Amino acid sequence: REKIDEFDIKGNMYYSASDKKMDAQTWYGLVRYAFSFGKMKQWYNFYSVEVDHDRFANIDYRAIPVAGVGYWFFDRKDIKLMAELGIGWEHTNYRDDTKDGNHAMLVPRLFFEKQLFANSKISQDLIYYPALDDIGAYYRLRSETALTFALNKAFALQLSMIDYYNSDPPDDTKQNDLRFISSLVYSF
């Protein structure tokens, strides 16, 4: 039902090696459902599950189920702007003997997309993950800025800058992980 139901599945993998030695291995997956309501269908509730893995940050897997509400300020072809607020639970299973982490999380998100030319757009997706039981001491931030050029109705070339920030990473891991990625995107 257009403008009422939204179902998203997203996944990515990242692997890199230097001098025949692996120096990065991560994967991420998201399943999300949103249901719009209200007279203009601007309000919506959503339910999502995120799962990720980062070998060099010592994370075997991290799972975050989240439920919340959001609001579309603009939802047009030329401009999109929405904000949402969710609450969830983060469970982190580490690769070594580190005790598993469990945190109640607040998950605010801001998304913006603007059409630049007929076949191109810029977008910004910003998600903040502060732990409710450790406010200010433990939080993560995920920012994705993308420039997308449509090649046809199904395929697009996308240039992205993705920044993952962790306020309390494992000892041998940096707080910031910045990536520049070029992708071929398929939409249906």
Phi, psi and omega in degrees: 000109183302138180070005177242303181261139175222127180233124182237140170230128182222142177206151173204155177230147178222127180220136174216153179218151178222132183053043179062023178234125181296132177235000174201139176206108179221156168213158185213140175219148180218134169235131187213139174231136177229144182231116181278148179213176183093168185300316182262002180061029179276330177275149176207155169249155183219157179221128182216159172226124175250140176224133177218167181218138176215101185302316186276353170261009176070020182259113176290309171202153175228128180240136182224097170278137184222143172227145181186193180233156179213171182217129175270112174284318175222137176217065180242169180296324184275338180206139176226138176211124177216154177226146178214161178221123180234165174230140184206190182228128178253123174244125179241125177252122184268158183284338181248207183277006178300136180298136178305145179257138177224126181218138166285133186237145167261137185229082173279147182219144175228130180232135179223138177217134182226130175286130180266306178230184183305321185242020181221153179209159175240144180220155177223125177237118184236121181233131181245134183236078176273140176282129181289332181272358182212052187303130179086333182270322180233119175203160174230154179224133178235122180235129177230117176252129184224142172246120187240132178242113180289130176266325173200196184292334185254327187248148177214152172264131183232130174250121187236148167241117183243127181238120174252126178238133178234121183290338183221070182282166173302162187308317186267014186241140177286156178290328185248135176234106184250130181229144172245123188228136171251136186221155168256119187254135176245127179237144178220000000 
